Amino acid sequence: MTNNPTTNKQMTTHERFIIPTDDDLQTAQNYSRVSNTDNSTKTWMNLFNEYRKVANFTEPLESLNDATLQGQLCQFFCGVRKSGKKEYAPSSLHVGFSGIARGLSDIFYPIRLVNIHDKHKWKHLHEIYDGRIKQIQDNQDTSCKKTDALELSEIKTILDSPSMQTDTPKGLTRRVWVWLTLLCNLRGGDSKRLKNSWIILNEDHSIEVNIPREKNNAGGSKNPYNAGRVNYIPSDQPKNYSPVADILLYQSKRPNNCETPEFGLLMQN
């Protein structure tokens, strides 16, 4: 009797191919999983199942047809709350939707395909979900205190810190990063993708920092904030902090034969 190649204890090798065992296939599949994603999926599926018990939905989840499942999901996303019946943040509800989508896909595979991300097949669910997100956004307490911007005294404390001085490579790097973040409103991955050629010294010793739009994001209505930006840092004033001088000092540390276009050489480490 011929052995099934995938049941061999060791991989069968060939000049060009490797015949994987069941363990090899399972190991490769496990690498596709992310522990945080799996934990999120488990948390939200447990919450959905708990809601089904409270709502007296007694039929096993695996036996539900799409119409019944959609009805229960609509009720869940309309009625789910945190402890104390507080609303979830829209971002949390979005995480929950994705987690339940993954959980249901795993439960029904390979019996049938269940993809609640399909807005046409699960139209009613998406209307309820979208409506709940908008409802929460409209009812959010705008009087809640948001994260405050740094005050001048706090910025001064940071810049005067011994670990932020320009006499060491790390201190200079930290100081320049703070300047660029404060004065150029760097966000997301801007500090890593910032190119040395984007920082231009003007004749009046002011600096322009030109940050182009990311090429892999077309912007438009889906992301109206993805636009190129030109940031202006005025020339240094006597007896004051000197962001321009600090940035120029950092630039001067680049080797003459440096082939790396990124501005933050030390920041890449």
Short mmCIF file of C-alpha atoms in Angstrom, two decimals:
data_model
loop_
_atom_site.label_atom_id
_atom_site.label_comp_id
_atom_site.label_asym_id
_atom_site.label_seq_id
_atom_site.Cartn_x
_atom_site.Cartn_y
_atom_site.Cartn_z
CA MET A 1 0.00 0.00 0.00
CA THR A 2 1.35 3.40 -0.93
CA ASN A 3 1.82 5.82 1.94
CA ASN A 4 0.14 9.20 1.85
CA PRO A 5 3.03 11.72 1.42
CA THR A 6 1.56 14.05 4.03
CA THR A 7 1.63 11.33 6.72
CA ASN A 8 5.38 10.74 6.49
CA LYS A 9 7.27 11.61 9.66
CA GLN A 10 9.94 13.50 7.76
CA MET A 11 9.77 15.65 4.65
CA THR A 12 10.56 13.82 1.44
CA THR A 13 13.14 15.79 -0.50
CA HIS A 14 13.63 16.12 -4.22
CA GLU A 15 16.11 17.97 -6.36
CA ARG A 16 13.60 20.79 -6.62
CA PHE A 17 10.60 19.96 -4.42
CA ILE A 18 9.87 19.15 -0.79
CA ILE A 19 6.83 17.04 0.07
CA PRO A 20 5.57 18.47 3.41
CA THR A 21 4.11 16.36 6.20
CA ASP A 22 0.89 17.19 8.05
CA ASP A 23 2.99 18.77 10.80
CA ASP A 24 4.79 20.94 8.24
CA LEU A 25 1.48 22.14 6.81
CA GLN A 26 0.13 22.87 10.30
CA THR A 27 3.30 24.80 11.22
CA ALA A 28 3.03 26.92 8.07
CA GLN A 29 -0.66 27.57 8.78
CA ASN A 30 0.10 28.59 12.37
CA TYR A 31 2.54 31.22 11.10
CA SER A 32 -0.38 32.94 9.36
CA ARG A 33 -2.10 33.48 12.71
CA VAL A 34 -1.51 36.53 14.90
CA SER A 35 -2.04 35.95 18.61
CA ASN A 36 -3.62 39.37 19.25
CA THR A 37 -6.00 38.84 16.34
CA ASP A 38 -6.96 35.39 17.62
CA ASN A 39 -7.54 36.80 21.11
CA SER A 40 -9.77 39.55 19.72
CA THR A 41 -11.74 37.00 17.71
CA LYS A 42 -12.22 34.81 20.77
CA THR A 43 -13.30 37.76 22.95
CA TRP A 44 -15.95 39.00 20.54
CA MET A 45 -17.26 35.54 19.66
CA ASN A 46 -17.65 34.83 23.38
CA LEU A 47 -19.53 38.12 23.71
CA PHE A 48 -21.80 37.23 20.79
CA ASN A 49 -22.54 33.80 22.24
CA GLU A 50 -23.24 35.34 25.65
CA TYR A 51 -25.67 37.76 24.01
CA ARG A 52 -27.41 34.85 22.25
CA LYS A 53 -28.00 33.20 25.63
CA VAL A 54 -29.39 36.39 27.16
CA ALA A 55 -31.63 36.91 24.14
CA ASN A 56 -32.81 33.28 24.43
CA PHE A 57 -31.50 32.23 21.02
CA THR A 58 -31.39 28.50 21.76
CA GLU A 59 -30.69 27.07 18.31
CA PRO A 60 -27.01 26.05 17.90
CA LEU A 61 -25.00 28.67 16.03
CA GLU A 62 -23.67 26.12 13.53
CA SER A 63 -27.22 25.21 12.43
CA LEU A 64 -28.36 28.75 11.59
CA ASN A 65 -29.08 29.74 8.01
CA ASP A 66 -27.84 33.09 6.73
CA ALA A 67 -31.15 34.89 7.25
CA THR A 68 -31.46 33.84 10.90
CA LEU A 69 -27.77 34.53 11.56
CA GLN A 70 -28.09 38.00 10.04
CA GLY A 71 -31.09 38.76 12.23
CA GLN A 72 -29.22 37.76 15.39
CA LEU A 73 -26.14 39.76 14.37
CA CYS A 74 -28.30 42.83 13.75
CA GLN A 75 -29.76 42.54 17.23
CA PHE A 76 -26.30 42.00 18.73
CA PHE A 77 -24.67 45.07 17.18
CA CYS A 78 -27.71 47.18 18.03
CA GLY A 79 -27.81 46.00 21.64
CA VAL A 80 -24.24 45.24 22.72
CA ARG A 81 -22.80 47.51 25.42
CA LYS A 82 -19.87 47.60 27.80
CA SER A 83 -20.30 47.03 31.53
CA GLY A 84 -22.60 49.62 33.05
CA LYS A 85 -24.43 49.76 29.70
CA LYS A 86 -21.89 52.24 28.37
CA GLU A 87 -21.46 52.56 24.63
CA TYR A 88 -18.49 51.06 22.85
CA ALA A 89 -16.31 53.48 20.94
CA PRO A 90 -16.85 53.27 17.16
CA SER A 91 -13.31 51.93 16.75
CA SER A 92 -14.00 49.16 19.27
CA LEU A 93 -17.22 48.20 17.51
CA HIS A 94 -15.27 48.05 14.25
CA VAL A 95 -12.77 45.66 15.87
CA GLY A 96 -15.71 43.61 17.12
CA PHE A 97 -17.28 43.36 13.66
CA SER A 98 -14.00 42.11 12.18
CA GLY A 99 -13.48 39.68 15.06
CA ILE A 100 -16.93 38.14 14.66
CA ALA A 101 -16.45 37.97 10.89
CA ARG A 102 -13.29 35.90 11.41
CA GLY A 103 -14.93 33.72 14.04
CA LEU A 104 -17.97 32.91 11.91
CA SER A 105 -15.79 32.20 8.89
CA ASP A 106 -13.83 29.64 10.93
CA ILE A 107 -16.95 28.05 12.46
CA PHE A 108 -18.77 27.46 9.17
CA TYR A 109 -15.72 26.45 7.11
CA PRO A 110 -15.73 24.17 5.14
CA ILE A 111 -19.50 23.58 5.35
CA ARG A 112 -20.28 26.90 3.67
CA LEU A 113 -18.84 30.35 3.13
CA VAL A 114 -19.93 32.96 5.66
CA ASN A 115 -18.43 36.37 4.95
CA ILE A 116 -20.32 39.13 6.73
CA HIS A 117 -18.04 41.71 5.12
CA ASP A 118 -20.10 41.18 1.94
CA LYS A 119 -22.26 44.32 1.94
CA HIS A 120 -24.63 42.99 -0.71
CA LYS A 121 -25.45 39.62 0.81
CA TRP A 122 -25.49 41.01 4.38
CA LYS A 123 -27.08 44.34 3.45
CA HIS A 124 -29.39 44.64 6.47
CA LEU A 125 -26.55 43.88 8.88
CA HIS A 126 -24.35 46.60 7.35
CA GLU A 127 -27.18 49.12 7.54
CA ILE A 128 -27.65 48.38 11.25
CA TYR A 129 -23.89 48.38 11.91
CA ASP A 130 -23.31 51.62 9.99
CA GLY A 131 -26.29 53.24 11.69
CA ARG A 132 -25.02 52.27 15.14
CA ILE A 133 -21.59 53.74 14.41
CA LYS A 134 -23.16 57.04 13.30
CA GLN A 135 -25.54 57.02 16.25
CA ILE A 136 -22.65 56.59 18.70
CA GLN A 137 -20.63 59.32 16.98
CA ASP A 138 -23.55 61.76 17.13
CA ASN A 139 -24.23 60.99 20.80
CA GLN A 140 -20.64 61.16 21.99
CA ASP A 141 -20.06 63.51 24.90
CA THR A 142 -18.08 66.32 23.30
CA SER A 143 -17.52 67.84 26.73
CA CYS A 144 -15.14 65.01 27.65
CA LYS A 145 -11.64 66.28 28.07
CA LYS A 146 -9.46 65.31 25.15
CA THR A 147 -5.70 64.84 25.32
CA ASP A 148 -4.19 68.24 25.99
CA ALA A 149 -1.40 69.66 23.87
CA LEU A 150 1.94 70.20 25.57
CA GLU A 151 2.18 73.53 27.34
CA LEU A 152 5.21 75.79 26.88
CA SER A 153 6.54 74.95 30.33
CA GLU A 154 6.34 71.23 29.52
CA ILE A 155 8.14 71.70 26.20
CA LYS A 156 10.86 73.70 27.96
CA THR A 157 11.27 70.93 30.55
CA ILE A 158 11.70 68.36 27.78
CA LEU A 159 14.24 70.43 25.83
CA ASP A 160 16.23 71.26 28.97
CA SER A 161 16.52 67.62 29.98
CA PRO A 162 20.13 66.30 30.11
CA SER A 163 19.10 63.44 27.81
CA MET A 164 18.02 65.93 25.13
CA GLN A 165 21.27 67.84 24.68
CA THR A 166 23.23 67.96 21.42
CA ASP A 167 26.58 66.80 22.81
CA THR A 168 25.74 63.11 22.32
CA PRO A 169 24.38 61.31 19.24
CA LYS A 170 21.28 60.04 21.08
CA GLY A 171 20.61 63.41 22.68
CA LEU A 172 20.88 65.19 19.33
CA THR A 173 18.60 62.63 17.68
CA ARG A 174 15.95 62.98 20.39
CA ARG A 175 16.10 66.77 20.23
CA VAL A 176 15.76 66.93 16.45
CA TRP A 177 12.91 64.39 16.51
CA VAL A 178 11.07 66.57 19.06
CA TRP A 179 11.61 69.69 16.96
CA LEU A 180 10.31 68.07 13.79
CA THR A 181 7.35 66.50 15.59
CA LEU A 182 6.36 69.77 17.27
CA LEU A 183 7.00 72.16 14.41
CA CYS A 184 6.08 69.97 11.42
CA ASN A 185 3.18 68.00 12.88
CA LEU A 186 4.70 64.64 11.99
CA ARG A 187 2.19 61.80 12.27
CA GLY A 188 2.07 58.07 11.66
CA GLY A 189 5.18 56.93 9.83
CA ASP A 190 6.30 60.42 8.72
CA SER A 191 9.40 60.38 10.93
CA LYS A 192 10.62 57.13 9.33
CA ARG A 193 9.88 58.03 5.73
CA LEU A 194 11.23 61.59 6.06
CA LYS A 195 13.94 62.10 3.41
CA ASN A 196 16.98 64.33 3.89
CA SER A 197 16.21 66.04 0.56
CA TRP A 198 12.81 67.14 1.89
CA ILE A 199 14.49 69.49 4.40
CA ILE A 200 15.56 72.69 2.66
CA LEU A 201 17.51 75.61 4.16
CA ASN A 202 16.38 78.99 2.87
CA GLU A 203 18.57 82.06 2.37
CA ASP A 204 17.15 83.69 5.50
CA HIS A 205 18.20 80.58 7.52
CA SER A 206 14.65 79.37 7.88
CA ILE A 207 13.82 75.76 6.96
CA GLU A 208 11.11 74.26 4.80
CA VAL A 209 10.13 70.64 5.35
CA ASN A 210 8.22 69.25 2.37
CA ILE A 211 6.30 66.03 3.09
CA PRO A 212 4.69 64.64 -0.09
CA ARG A 213 1.53 62.56 -0.18
CA GLU A 214 2.08 58.83 0.25
CA LYS A 215 2.15 57.14 -3.15
CA ASN A 216 0.28 54.04 -1.99
CA ASN A 217 -2.72 56.09 -0.86
CA ALA A 218 -4.71 57.99 -3.44
CA GLY A 219 -6.45 60.20 -0.92
CA GLY A 220 -9.76 61.65 -2.06
CA SER A 221 -13.01 61.04 -0.19
CA LYS A 222 -11.74 57.81 1.37
CA ASN A 223 -8.84 59.60 3.04
CA PRO A 224 -9.19 63.39 2.79
CA TYR A 225 -6.26 63.93 5.15
CA ASN A 226 -3.73 62.30 2.84
CA ALA A 227 -2.33 65.44 1.27
CA GLY A 228 1.18 66.78 0.80
CA ARG A 229 2.32 69.30 3.39
CA VAL A 230 4.86 72.12 3.43
CA ASN A 231 6.05 73.03 6.92
CA TYR A 232 7.95 76.22 7.72
CA ILE A 233 10.42 76.59 10.60
CA PRO A 234 11.46 80.24 11.08
CA SER A 235 15.09 81.21 11.59
CA ASP A 236 16.54 80.99 15.09
CA GLN A 237 16.28 84.02 17.34
CA PRO A 238 19.10 85.24 19.65
CA LYS A 239 18.97 84.03 23.27
CA ASN A 240 16.28 81.50 22.38
CA TYR A 241 16.06 77.83 21.48
CA SER A 242 17.61 77.00 18.11
CA PRO A 243 15.68 74.32 16.18
CA VAL A 244 17.25 75.30 12.84
CA ALA A 245 20.80 75.02 14.23
CA ASP A 246 19.97 71.66 15.83
CA ILE A 247 18.54 70.27 12.59
CA LEU A 248 21.52 71.52 10.57
CA LEU A 249 23.90 70.01 13.12
CA TYR A 250 22.14 66.68 12.74
CA GLN A 251 22.38 66.92 8.94
CA SER A 252 26.10 67.67 9.19
CA LYS A 253 26.66 64.30 10.87
CA ARG A 254 25.68 62.45 7.71
CA PRO A 255 28.72 60.89 5.99
CA ASN A 256 29.67 62.55 2.71
CA ASN A 257 29.22 59.24 0.88
CA CYS A 258 25.92 58.40 2.58
CA GLU A 259 23.63 56.57 0.14
CA THR A 260 20.64 56.30 2.49
CA PRO A 261 18.03 58.92 1.51
CA GLU A 262 16.22 58.87 4.87
CA PHE A 263 16.85 61.83 7.15
CA GLY A 264 16.62 59.86 10.41
CA LEU A 265 19.69 57.66 10.15
CA LEU A 266 19.86 57.02 13.89
CA MET A 267 16.08 56.83 14.16
CA GLN A 268 16.10 53.79 11.86
CA ASN A 269 18.04 51.72 14.42
#
